[in-house]
Amino acid sequence: MPVALPPVRRLSAALLIALAAAPVAAQDDPRHNEIKDLDELVVRATPLPRTAEDLTRPVEVLAGSRLDEAKAATLGDTVNRLPGVQSSYFGPGVGRPIIRGLDGARVQVLSDGLASGDVSTVSVDHAVSIEPFLANQIEVLKGPSTLLYGSGAIGGAVNVVDGRIPERATGAPLEGRAELRAGSGNDERTGMLRLDGTSASGNLVFHLDALHRETGDYDIPGYAESAALREEEHGDHDHEEEDGHEEELAHGTLPGSAVRTDSGALGVSWVGERGFVGVGASLFNSRYGVPGHSHAHEEDEHGHEDEEDDHDHGDEHGHDEEHGDGVSIVMDQRRYEVRGGLDRLGAFDTLRVKLARTEYTHTEYEGRDIGTVFDNDSTELRAELTYRDWAGWDGAFGLQAWERKFEAIGEEAFVPASDSRDVGLFWIGTRTFGPVDVELGARHDRNRIEVVEAEAIGPSRDFDATSLSAAARWHFGEDVHLSFGLDRAQRSPTSEELYSNGLHVATRSYEFGDPQLDRETANRAEVGLHWHHGPFRFGASVYAVDYRDFIYLADTGIEDGGTPARVWTQADARFTGGELDLQWTFLENASGRWLLRGFGDAVRGRLDGDGTREVSFAVPHGDHFHNYTTDIALDGNLPRLAPWRAGAELRWEGAQWRAGLGAIRYARQDRVAQYEDETPGYTLVNANLAWHLDTRGGQALELFLDGTNLLDEEARPHTSFLRDLAPLPGRSVSAGVRLFF
């Protein structure tokens, strides 16, 4: 029997009723702040205020000039130089974080503690609806974060702190930052503005931000198609004869890789001595091409016929401009938020309540025609009640509830419409026993996925997920500590894993879900060492995760009309890996501060079962089906796993100048899954240079120059479904100006 879940809106109204005067919570200063030690920043992804240095679980933070240097058009590209973090890739408009080899539905992407509200977990061609250029701080929680954010964070979480709803008064009546930049490799033009201000009374605080970005098709070192694919399809020729015409292969520039993005937000808060209450509205609109794709509808290949889709979603949001002949995507998100907080609540320390309503539409165009439309409307509520010194324990109780209505419209809508609801309760507590800091936590979620066409696709499902965590940090002294972590985390299957059924054009494959999938359970153990003494900083960690009933997309080896078939299935799996980060400030004198950094990470993912599993599926062809049955191996490597890599960086920081030169080597990935090809390794070299000038009144001017892939090397990430069709961008140089006031 379905379990009735508390309505999110009714529950949120009851919790927000008391928030009439506002909290004194640390809000990041939007003006430029040269941060010397990122470990000293307070991490906002956890309800207990702790710095990155003090947290018992592994975390990475980007802020200040380090964030300025790392910022890219996608969130994945922004964080992919951090140890243990890489990025997916589906063209320059799509890049989602991969944490320790896990991505998609296992990595939660958050906007200041609430889910982004997009559908980037449904398909690899769907972008994350968060703009990194508008962030104050980006936090990456590595390892299971299910205690705080539910089963969608079983692999980790990325929290983008944007401060769009102010929580305290600003230091000046008006402050902010602006940036203009231009890039050579794709003709980029980006402009960004952020303003924060406080009324004369000090109680009314506002926030405003806006961004516009346009890029053309980007330059590549050689051919768009990989050498292996050219050899397979064209032999030794760079073109092929078709109907008496020569088809030239893309070379030097990647067609269909242009991007245009607009983002903006307005937030207003009433701030008092004991709390705050604020409201905000934001939009995110992105139009980007899908390189290497064309939606062919030949009846003899896929069993589809050309039809004119009569949906008007493209014009609904004003996107009536002409589209090219290839495949492009228009995504539009409108988001409305209410946040509030109270401090000093008797036995409790603080109460924080967040409520967000998100309306999201994703439209795929085939030339000028609409192919498929994805609609996703979601509502999320989060409440956190913290306390201090209860029998020596500091901690927090939390409630998280969300509901989501998802619908895909069009002949290539391979995921059925569904309604999903979830309610989770959690507790987290910390205490110090002499030289040992201890953190314990527990969470339970109740999730329901209700399919609109259950009789045709499969039954609606209910899941319970329980997660437990224990972590400890043992301080040997002021300079060194050893950390331990044990987690038991569970994740419920997603609607696409359960109910996918048809052609998924983005991956050029048929995908078939399994309505009988069970929840997956991860048991993790991790040991880490951190040493910081004088000019030296050293960090290392090793971990192992045993998954029971790990859900993954397996290649069947069967092709129907030249299109491969893949099935969602599950088997036991084991992940092992490690990370290393070393920094040495080898010189600090009148010439400036010189720092050398090196890092490396590696992860191995293997199925841990025996024998094979029989799977059956039916490929539609008009009014009939092709039925297939085959066996899937339950051992071997997992598909599309990130390779090991190692990087080094030399940095110099003077009174007004700073510069950096770095390189990252991505190894050849030869530990591949069944039916998967190896991917060559590559090296990416990047550099940056900036000149900073402080002026009167706390204002500042900064001129910068950034270079990426300076060796113009052909790079094809093994994690990308497009690796044989679309390499990473070639050499590019960006220049611009930043203003802080």
XYZ file of C-alpha atoms in Angstrom:
741
model
C 0.000 0.000 0.000
C 1.345 3.466 -0.789
C 2.394 5.487 2.213
C 0.795 8.933 2.409
C 3.487 11.619 2.511
C 2.979 15.000 4.194
C 2.221 17.674 1.563
C 5.294 19.827 1.155
C 3.466 23.137 0.861
C 1.306 22.615 3.976
C 4.283 21.531 6.061
C 6.432 24.411 4.863
C 3.789 27.000 5.704
C 3.643 25.731 9.289
C 7.410 25.877 9.703
C 7.794 29.348 8.150
C 5.004 30.965 10.166
C 7.313 32.026 13.003
C 10.081 33.551 10.920
C 9.431 37.233 11.267
C 12.795 38.686 12.253
C 16.119 37.512 10.703
C 19.332 35.388 11.732
C 22.875 36.408 12.167
C 24.377 33.819 9.844
C 27.694 34.188 8.103
C 26.978 35.329 4.579
C 29.873 35.465 2.182
C 31.141 38.895 1.259
C 30.582 39.290 -2.495
C 33.525 41.672 -2.799
C 36.939 40.376 -3.664
C 38.742 38.713 -0.772
C 42.196 37.221 -1.288
C 41.851 33.922 0.573
C 45.180 32.417 1.514
C 43.931 29.172 3.046
C 40.786 27.559 1.649
C 40.732 25.092 4.558
C 39.805 27.973 6.879
C 36.510 28.707 5.089
C 33.257 27.714 6.775
C 31.497 24.955 4.842
C 27.800 25.774 4.411
C 26.798 22.348 3.080
C 26.532 21.081 6.670
C 24.133 22.527 9.279
C 26.929 22.704 11.873
C 29.358 25.572 11.164
C 32.708 23.920 10.565
C 35.708 24.848 8.448
C 37.052 22.502 5.801
C 39.982 21.860 8.145
C 37.697 20.854 11.038
C 35.251 18.560 9.223
C 35.762 14.863 9.846
C 34.570 13.923 6.336
C 36.562 14.786 3.160
C 35.662 18.106 1.525
C 37.173 20.468 -1.049
C 36.395 24.197 -1.261
C 36.859 26.784 -4.022
C 36.546 30.517 -3.271
C 38.255 33.840 -3.865
C 40.948 34.020 -6.521
C 41.176 30.218 -6.754
C 37.527 30.135 -7.806
C 38.068 33.010 -10.230
C 40.853 31.063 -11.929
C 38.844 27.820 -12.078
C 35.501 29.221 -13.258
C 34.209 27.682 -16.471
C 30.952 27.561 -18.395
C 29.832 24.376 -16.616
C 29.964 23.290 -12.996
C 31.835 20.090 -13.860
C 34.607 21.972 -15.668
C 34.893 24.382 -12.735
C 35.642 21.699 -10.131
C 37.464 19.083 -12.225
C 40.973 20.097 -11.094
C 40.218 19.159 -7.483
C 41.565 15.805 -6.234
C 39.017 13.037 -6.720
C 36.746 15.172 -8.911
C 36.370 15.007 -12.689
C 33.646 16.077 -15.123
C 31.280 14.447 -17.545
C 31.229 15.887 -21.058
C 28.532 16.184 -23.687
C 29.731 19.244 -25.525
C 30.662 22.610 -23.962
C 27.138 23.198 -22.629
C 27.036 20.061 -20.465
C 29.459 19.094 -17.708
C 28.358 17.425 -14.467
C 30.720 16.651 -11.550
C 32.042 13.088 -11.198
C 33.181 12.317 -7.633
C 35.450 9.307 -7.123
C 34.144 7.645 -10.280
C 30.456 8.184 -9.460
C 28.160 10.587 -11.276
C 24.577 11.042 -12.444
C 21.962 10.155 -9.838
C 24.660 9.404 -7.227
C 26.010 12.982 -7.055
C 23.695 15.660 -5.720
C 24.128 19.161 -7.166
C 22.889 21.866 -4.787
C 22.144 25.565 -4.942
C 22.936 26.814 -1.441
C 21.706 23.609 0.188
C 18.694 22.841 -2.048
C 18.573 20.618 -5.137
C 19.104 22.363 -8.462
C 15.674 21.212 -9.720
C 16.838 20.270 -13.226
C 16.829 16.872 -14.983
C 20.585 16.515 -15.446
C 20.434 13.010 -13.934
C 17.885 11.793 -16.513
C 20.163 12.041 -19.535
C 23.815 12.847 -20.188
C 22.865 15.653 -22.624
C 20.962 17.609 -19.938
C 22.899 20.488 -18.384
C 23.050 21.537 -14.741
C 20.987 24.700 -14.221
C 23.537 26.444 -11.969
C 25.858 29.196 -13.184
C 29.379 28.874 -11.641
C 30.331 32.474 -12.536
C 27.778 33.777 -10.004
C 29.019 31.625 -7.118
C 30.693 32.956 -3.976
C 31.957 29.539 -2.929
C 31.770 25.966 -4.234
C 31.992 23.006 -1.851
C 32.558 19.373 -2.847
C 31.659 16.703 -0.283
C 33.476 13.516 -1.262
C 32.013 10.191 -0.238
C 28.438 9.410 0.867
C 26.514 12.551 1.849
C 23.168 10.781 2.165
C 22.828 11.839 5.812
C 22.364 15.440 4.749
C 20.869 15.202 1.265
C 19.261 11.798 0.798
C 19.900 8.893 -1.521
C 20.823 11.133 -4.465
C 24.086 11.953 -2.669
C 25.339 8.401 -2.139
C 28.487 9.308 -4.095
C 28.910 12.883 -2.861
C 27.494 16.383 -3.227
C 28.498 19.695 -4.799
C 27.077 22.778 -3.082
C 27.193 26.116 -4.917
C 26.905 29.008 -2.431
C 25.453 32.005 -4.279
C 23.932 34.127 -1.490
C 20.926 35.012 -3.642
C 18.741 35.426 -0.541
C 20.709 37.611 1.916
C 21.047 36.436 5.508
C 22.717 39.511 7.024
C 23.320 43.152 6.270
C 26.151 44.082 3.938
C 29.246 45.887 5.172
C 28.539 48.881 2.920
C 25.286 50.381 1.563
C 26.128 48.947 -1.874
C 28.769 46.409 -2.848
C 29.325 43.824 -5.526
C 31.435 42.706 -8.438
C 31.380 42.667 -12.229
C 33.305 40.859 -14.930
C 33.773 41.084 -18.692
C 35.735 38.469 -20.621
C 36.447 37.342 -24.177
C 37.890 34.036 -25.399
C 39.788 33.119 -28.551
C 39.023 29.418 -29.005
C 35.257 29.839 -29.294
C 34.746 33.611 -29.686
C 33.412 33.754 -26.129
C 31.780 36.928 -24.847
C 30.718 36.887 -21.189
C 29.408 39.656 -18.952
C 28.446 39.316 -15.272
C 27.160 41.720 -12.617
C 26.367 41.145 -8.947
C 25.019 43.740 -6.498
C 24.248 43.491 -2.754
C 22.938 46.365 -0.671
C 21.337 47.359 2.614
C 18.790 50.077 3.392
C 19.592 52.971 5.726
C 17.696 51.228 8.533
C 19.915 48.142 8.186
C 16.934 45.790 8.065
C 16.123 45.547 4.354
C 18.824 43.762 2.335
C 18.688 43.018 -1.385
C 20.630 40.972 -3.923
C 20.710 41.268 -7.718
C 22.771 39.345 -10.261
C 22.788 38.858 -14.024
C 24.949 37.005 -16.555
C 25.054 36.712 -20.339
C 27.379 34.411 -22.282
C 27.708 33.700 -26.003
C 30.178 31.399 -27.698
C 30.531 30.073 -31.215
C 31.639 26.609 -32.325
C 34.957 25.900 -30.635
C 38.323 25.085 -32.204
C 39.696 21.541 -32.014
C 43.236 20.272 -32.732
C 42.260 17.967 -35.603
C 39.271 15.922 -36.676
C 36.060 15.771 -34.683
C 35.926 12.004 -35.144
C 38.581 9.951 -33.402
C 41.209 8.087 -35.410
C 39.633 4.762 -34.435
C 36.188 5.846 -35.646
C 37.559 7.304 -38.894
C 39.367 4.058 -39.593
C 36.270 2.006 -38.836
C 33.858 4.101 -40.919
C 36.010 5.655 -43.632
C 39.187 3.627 -43.861
C 42.161 5.811 -44.782
C 39.964 8.497 -46.379
C 38.908 11.771 -44.825
C 35.647 11.754 -46.726
C 33.205 9.268 -48.154
C 31.101 9.020 -51.272
C 27.366 9.171 -50.671
C 24.825 9.634 -53.481
C 27.588 11.000 -55.686
C 28.635 13.687 -53.168
C 31.725 13.952 -51.017
C 31.128 14.382 -47.286
C 33.965 16.286 -45.656
C 34.749 15.322 -42.085
C 34.720 18.100 -39.484
C 38.254 19.381 -38.925
C 39.624 22.327 -36.933
C 36.210 23.416 -35.637
C 33.511 21.322 -33.993
C 30.078 21.946 -35.544
C 27.150 22.197 -33.164
C 29.194 23.351 -30.155
C 27.915 26.920 -29.769
C 26.420 28.005 -26.428
C 24.306 30.920 -25.268
C 23.409 31.332 -21.586
C 21.423 33.880 -19.608
C 20.983 33.839 -15.852
C 19.665 36.288 -13.295
C 18.222 36.562 -9.806
C 16.604 39.017 -7.403
C 16.395 38.442 -3.644
C 15.147 40.582 -0.747
C 15.390 39.865 3.002
C 14.268 41.453 6.243
C 17.117 41.089 8.713
C 16.790 41.533 12.475
C 18.833 40.828 15.573
C 17.652 37.231 15.951
C 16.832 36.122 12.447
C 15.835 36.818 8.885
C 13.175 36.009 6.331
C 13.744 36.437 2.612
C 12.299 35.702 -0.802
C 13.955 35.340 -4.171
C 13.307 34.579 -7.822
C 15.800 33.444 -10.448
C 15.966 32.257 -14.020
C 18.416 30.164 -16.003
C 18.193 29.838 -19.772
C 20.729 28.041 -21.946
C 20.779 27.190 -25.630
C 23.505 24.835 -26.726
C 24.320 22.497 -29.566
C 24.854 18.750 -29.312
C 27.976 18.054 -31.400
C 28.212 14.887 -33.463
C 24.454 14.316 -33.508
C 21.637 14.394 -36.010
C 18.241 12.933 -35.276
C 17.589 10.666 -38.237
C 14.115 9.162 -38.408
C 14.485 6.675 -41.149
C 11.893 3.934 -40.798
C 14.355 1.239 -41.746
C 16.809 2.118 -38.968
C 14.801 2.932 -35.862
C 11.242 2.220 -36.835
C 10.243 5.887 -36.409
C 8.530 8.056 -38.968
C 9.050 11.789 -39.520
C 6.265 13.628 -37.778
C 5.705 17.299 -37.049
C 5.560 17.806 -33.293
C 2.860 20.297 -32.405
C 4.191 21.239 -28.963
C 4.801 24.930 -28.443
C 7.314 24.790 -25.606
C 9.966 26.465 -27.721
C 7.861 29.570 -28.265
C 6.442 29.438 -24.753
C 9.600 30.984 -23.332
C 10.374 33.201 -26.278
C 12.928 31.000 -28.038
C 11.719 31.470 -31.571
C 15.058 32.183 -33.173
C 16.217 30.060 -36.056
C 17.993 26.841 -35.221
C 20.645 25.210 -37.340
C 20.355 21.956 -39.205
C 21.828 19.880 -36.365
C 20.590 19.054 -32.891
C 20.278 21.820 -30.299
C 18.749 22.149 -26.857
C 16.917 24.992 -25.152
C 16.575 24.680 -21.391
C 14.626 27.161 -19.322
C 14.254 27.199 -15.538
C 12.294 29.542 -13.278
C 12.900 29.215 -9.537
C 11.197 30.813 -6.533
C 12.528 30.534 -2.987
C 11.630 31.452 0.572
C 14.239 31.177 3.314
C 14.187 32.089 6.953
C 15.974 31.554 10.232
C 15.831 32.193 13.962
C 18.637 32.179 16.523
C 18.705 31.511 20.291
C 15.639 29.295 20.607
C 15.933 28.240 24.228
C 17.370 24.719 24.278
C 18.143 24.993 20.573
C 20.707 27.187 18.859
C 19.273 27.951 15.391
C 16.383 27.103 13.096
C 16.815 27.319 9.324
C 13.983 26.726 6.848
C 14.311 26.699 3.048
C 11.550 26.262 0.479
C 12.034 26.248 -3.303
C 9.633 25.858 -6.214
C 11.266 25.102 -9.579
C 9.660 25.049 -13.041
C 11.939 23.535 -15.669
C 11.521 22.880 -19.401
C 14.084 21.238 -21.682
C 13.339 21.274 -25.419
C 15.371 19.330 -27.983
C 15.361 20.716 -31.512
C 16.129 18.799 -34.694
C 16.983 21.678 -36.978
C 13.982 23.972 -36.533
C 11.585 21.212 -35.481
C 10.878 20.278 -31.876
C 11.835 16.678 -31.188
C 11.309 15.986 -27.488
C 10.253 18.166 -24.556
C 11.064 17.428 -20.914
C 9.012 19.191 -18.229
C 10.037 18.967 -14.581
C 8.226 20.824 -11.803
C 9.517 20.304 -8.277
C 9.004 21.621 -4.760
C 11.519 21.093 -1.966
C 11.410 21.902 1.732
C 14.342 21.677 4.117
C 14.377 22.470 7.841
C 17.368 22.238 10.193
C 17.297 22.662 13.977
C 20.728 22.845 15.617
C 21.756 22.597 19.252
C 24.930 22.977 21.310
C 26.344 21.109 24.274
C 23.668 18.530 24.944
C 25.671 16.273 27.280
C 28.763 17.448 25.409
C 27.283 16.961 21.949
C 26.680 19.572 19.247
C 24.235 18.463 16.588
C 21.282 19.043 14.299
C 17.930 17.485 13.527
C 16.631 17.850 10.004
C 13.630 17.305 7.765
C 13.756 17.226 3.984
C 10.710 16.723 1.735
C 10.300 17.102 -1.985
C 7.875 16.294 -4.756
C 8.530 16.189 -8.476
C 6.303 15.923 -11.536
C 8.233 14.806 -14.610
C 6.954 14.443 -18.157
C 8.665 13.782 -21.487
C 6.721 14.534 -24.676
C 7.750 13.376 -28.139
C 8.452 10.239 -30.119
C 11.920 9.940 -28.553
C 10.667 10.295 -24.963
C 12.323 7.159 -23.645
C 11.346 7.850 -19.992
C 7.640 7.843 -19.057
C 5.883 10.551 -17.080
C 6.075 10.086 -13.321
C 5.291 11.704 -9.987
C 7.912 11.288 -7.259
C 7.771 12.164 -3.567
C 10.255 11.791 -0.772
C 10.404 12.540 2.936
C 13.592 12.182 4.953
C 14.475 12.686 8.624
C 18.068 12.960 9.790
C 20.269 13.624 12.810
C 23.931 14.479 12.970
C 26.013 14.995 16.118
C 29.623 15.819 16.997
C 31.637 15.568 20.198
C 35.276 15.805 21.226
C 36.904 13.161 23.408
C 40.366 14.486 24.247
C 42.396 14.460 21.002
C 39.607 12.716 19.051
C 36.694 14.446 17.287
C 33.734 12.129 16.663
C 30.796 12.574 14.282
C 27.757 10.269 14.186
C 24.668 10.456 12.041
C 21.560 8.660 10.839
C 18.870 9.241 8.227
C 15.739 7.498 6.977
C 13.909 8.274 3.719
C 10.584 7.151 2.344
C 10.361 7.474 -1.436
C 7.554 6.779 -3.906
C 7.703 6.839 -7.713
C 4.285 6.726 -9.351
C 4.206 6.107 -13.094
C 1.382 7.648 -15.120
C 1.179 4.650 -17.489
C 1.947 1.961 -14.929
C -0.004 -0.770 -16.690
C 2.129 -0.365 -19.833
C 5.558 0.352 -18.313
C 5.635 -1.221 -14.868
C 4.223 -0.867 -11.373
C 4.687 2.202 -9.196
C 7.286 1.614 -6.503
C 7.851 2.494 -2.839
C 11.278 2.409 -1.219
C 12.732 2.859 2.261
C 16.363 3.928 2.556
C 18.360 4.086 5.785
C 21.858 5.521 6.105
C 24.265 5.480 9.053
C 27.625 7.184 9.434
C 30.503 7.315 11.893
C 33.655 9.386 11.477
C 36.551 10.312 13.737
C 39.553 12.622 13.557
C 42.510 11.883 15.810
C 44.808 14.833 16.426
C 48.382 13.711 17.059
C 49.332 17.355 17.519
C 48.673 20.773 16.044
C 50.208 19.783 12.736
C 48.918 16.307 11.964
C 45.689 14.354 12.250
C 44.393 10.981 11.121
C 40.773 10.574 10.022
C 38.572 7.494 9.800
C 35.162 7.072 8.188
C 32.577 4.289 8.100
C 29.290 4.650 6.227
C 26.293 2.554 5.332
C 24.323 4.406 2.670
C 21.315 3.410 0.567
C 19.917 4.758 -2.696
C 16.527 4.180 -4.285
C 16.394 3.611 -8.065
C 15.409 6.574 -10.226
C 12.532 6.601 -12.689
C 14.890 6.359 -15.684
C 16.598 3.290 -14.197
C 13.244 1.662 -13.559
C 11.184 2.620 -16.585
C 13.391 3.636 -19.548
C 11.995 2.019 -22.662
C 13.118 3.077 -26.105
C 15.546 5.039 -28.231
C 17.790 7.433 -26.320
C 19.168 9.649 -29.058
C 21.665 11.436 -26.807
C 23.632 8.226 -26.242
C 22.777 6.802 -29.682
C 21.392 3.667 -28.108
C 18.241 1.917 -26.979
C 17.832 1.999 -23.188
C 15.657 -0.368 -21.209
C 14.969 -0.087 -17.497
C 13.976 -2.778 -15.035
C 10.837 -2.014 -12.959
C 11.923 -4.667 -10.427
C 15.237 -3.044 -9.458
C 15.959 -3.008 -5.741
C 17.629 -0.223 -3.747
C 21.420 -0.283 -3.671
C 23.469 -0.313 -0.474
C 27.017 1.042 -0.139
C 29.367 0.203 2.750
C 32.383 2.528 2.787
C 35.581 2.620 4.795
C 38.133 5.429 4.469
C 41.379 6.432 6.126
C 42.981 9.833 5.624
C 46.109 11.623 6.801
C 46.588 15.386 6.926
C 49.863 17.108 7.843
C 50.402 20.855 7.873
C 53.683 22.243 9.134
C 55.184 25.570 8.154
C 55.465 25.763 4.364
C 54.366 22.143 3.859
C 50.861 20.730 3.515
C 50.232 17.064 2.810
C 46.965 15.171 2.464
C 46.282 11.572 1.468
C 43.339 9.204 1.673
C 42.444 5.687 0.623
C 38.945 4.244 0.531
C 36.971 1.140 -0.378
C 33.245 0.933 -1.093
C 31.334 -2.331 -1.364
C 28.028 -1.986 -3.189
C 25.247 -4.492 -2.891
C 22.912 -4.398 -5.923
C 24.829 -1.621 -7.685
C 22.699 -0.195 -10.543
C 24.457 0.475 -13.839
C 23.792 0.745 -17.573
C 25.180 -2.397 -19.229
C 25.933 -2.840 -22.911
C 24.315 -6.011 -24.256
C 26.479 -6.366 -27.359
C 23.292 -6.418 -29.455
C 22.723 -3.860 -32.205
C 19.359 -3.270 -33.855
C 19.671 -1.452 -37.167
C 23.179 -0.367 -36.203
C 22.027 1.072 -32.848
C 23.348 -0.662 -29.700
C 20.992 -1.772 -26.937
C 21.768 -1.148 -23.254
C 19.874 -2.270 -20.164
C 19.722 -0.996 -16.615
C 20.653 -3.846 -14.319
C 22.307 -4.396 -10.961
C 25.016 -6.530 -9.425
C 27.416 -6.346 -6.506
C 30.367 -4.027 -7.139
C 33.491 -2.768 -5.412
C 35.190 0.622 -5.721
C 38.691 1.265 -4.408
C 40.741 4.395 -4.783
C 42.987 7.018 -3.309
C 43.917 10.700 -3.473
C 47.082 12.651 -2.809
C 47.599 16.399 -2.462
C 50.938 18.065 -1.663
C 51.692 21.804 -1.371
C 55.031 23.423 -0.659
C 55.527 27.151 -0.240
C 59.206 27.021 -1.068
C 59.888 30.765 -1.097
C 58.241 33.776 0.535
C 60.124 37.062 0.488
C 60.078 40.468 -1.187
C 59.624 38.834 -4.589
C 56.355 37.286 -3.467
C 55.021 33.903 -2.428
C 56.050 30.887 -4.518
C 54.089 27.654 -4.178
C 54.471 24.241 -5.780
C 51.525 21.849 -5.725
C 51.120 18.265 -6.863
C 48.119 15.976 -6.736
C 46.912 12.633 -8.008
C 43.818 10.458 -7.817
C 42.759 7.014 -8.963
C 39.633 4.898 -8.696
C 38.945 1.312 -9.714
C 35.408 0.024 -10.139
C 34.640 -3.651 -10.744
C 31.585 -5.847 -10.659
C 31.899 -8.339 -7.843
C 29.526 -11.092 -8.923
C 29.755 -14.527 -10.507
C 28.291 -15.897 -13.709
C 25.763 -14.069 -15.870
C 22.243 -12.687 -15.694
C 19.657 -13.176 -18.447
C 17.916 -10.026 -19.677
C 15.133 -9.585 -22.223
C 13.925 -6.505 -24.064
C 11.869 -5.524 -27.113
C 12.944 -2.872 -29.644
C 9.955 -1.067 -31.216
C 9.661 -0.979 -35.002
C 6.472 0.781 -35.984
C 3.569 -1.480 -34.997
C 5.758 -4.466 -34.132
C 8.780 -5.316 -31.955
C 12.104 -7.112 -32.265
C 12.482 -9.300 -29.180
C 15.924 -10.105 -27.768
C 17.276 -12.209 -24.916
C 20.924 -12.250 -23.885
C 23.234 -12.796 -20.913
C 25.030 -10.008 -19.022
C 28.293 -10.784 -17.234
C 28.263 -10.047 -13.491
C 32.007 -9.513 -13.230
C 34.579 -7.303 -14.955
C 35.179 -3.550 -15.128
C 32.407 -0.992 -14.927
C 31.801 1.170 -18.021
C 32.916 4.778 -18.546
C 35.053 4.915 -15.406
C 37.405 7.882 -15.046
C 41.130 7.011 -15.457
C 43.832 7.839 -12.936
C 45.544 11.187 -13.309
C 48.356 13.275 -11.834
C 48.901 17.008 -11.896
C 51.397 19.697 -10.899
C 51.131 23.453 -10.553
C 53.542 26.318 -9.924
C 52.006 29.496 -8.451
C 53.409 32.933 -7.712
C 51.610 35.670 -5.769
C 53.080 39.156 -5.468
C 51.766 42.422 -4.086
C 49.686 43.124 -7.200
C 50.436 40.209 -9.531
C 49.708 36.505 -9.442
C 50.449 33.798 -11.981
C 50.200 30.056 -12.328
C 51.263 27.281 -14.673
C 49.896 23.761 -14.352
C 49.537 20.457 -16.171
C 47.348 17.401 -15.615
C 48.091 14.019 -17.143
C 45.033 11.808 -17.756
C 46.130 8.215 -18.145
C 45.086 5.818 -20.863
C 41.976 3.963 -19.751
C 42.580 0.324 -20.639
C 40.508 -1.178 -17.816
C 37.305 -1.172 -19.803
C 33.985 -2.938 -19.575
C 32.686 -5.604 -21.922
C 32.009 -4.172 -25.424
C 33.811 -0.941 -24.470
C 36.879 0.457 -26.285
C 40.018 1.819 -24.653
C 40.666 5.575 -24.582
C 44.119 7.154 -25.145
C 45.641 9.352 -22.450
C 46.325 13.060 -22.834
C 47.921 16.010 -21.040
C 46.245 19.379 -20.492
C 48.425 22.435 -19.766
C 46.816 25.587 -18.347
C 48.165 28.970 -17.239
C 46.842 32.166 -15.698
C 48.091 35.699 -15.093
C 46.352 38.522 -13.210
C 47.143 42.083 -12.142
C 45.201 43.431 -9.130
C 44.888 47.069 -8.029
C 43.138 48.163 -4.841
C 41.630 51.651 -4.880
C 39.977 53.896 -2.340
C 36.879 52.805 -0.480
C 37.593 49.084 -0.748
C 37.210 49.060 -4.519
C 39.498 47.001 -6.741
C 40.315 46.404 -10.382
C 41.740 43.174 -11.814
C 42.950 42.384 -15.313
C 43.407 38.708 -16.122
C 44.655 36.381 -18.829
C 43.871 32.629 -18.793
C 45.072 29.933 -21.171
C 43.678 26.386 -21.492
C 45.017 23.343 -23.359
C 48.085 25.346 -24.341
C 49.670 22.338 -26.096
C 46.579 22.079 -28.332
C 46.335 18.365 -27.552
C 43.541 16.095 -28.700
C 41.711 15.072 -25.521
C 38.814 12.619 -25.343
C 37.516 11.888 -21.800
C 36.703 8.225 -21.240
C 33.643 9.295 -19.205
C 32.042 10.931 -22.268
C 29.510 9.218 -24.536
C 30.785 11.603 -27.263
C 34.483 10.773 -26.939
C 34.710 9.426 -30.509
C 32.677 12.308 -31.949
C 33.657 15.419 -29.984
C 37.073 16.057 -28.383
C 37.630 18.690 -25.721
C 38.352 22.232 -26.969
C 41.806 22.971 -28.334
C 44.078 25.838 -27.361
C 42.206 28.894 -26.114
C 43.123 32.173 -24.407
C 40.658 34.278 -22.410
C 41.190 37.842 -21.233
C 39.070 40.256 -19.295
C 38.551 42.624 -16.416
C 37.005 42.188 -12.959
C 35.704 45.007 -10.783
C 35.123 44.713 -7.018
C 33.322 47.447 -5.098
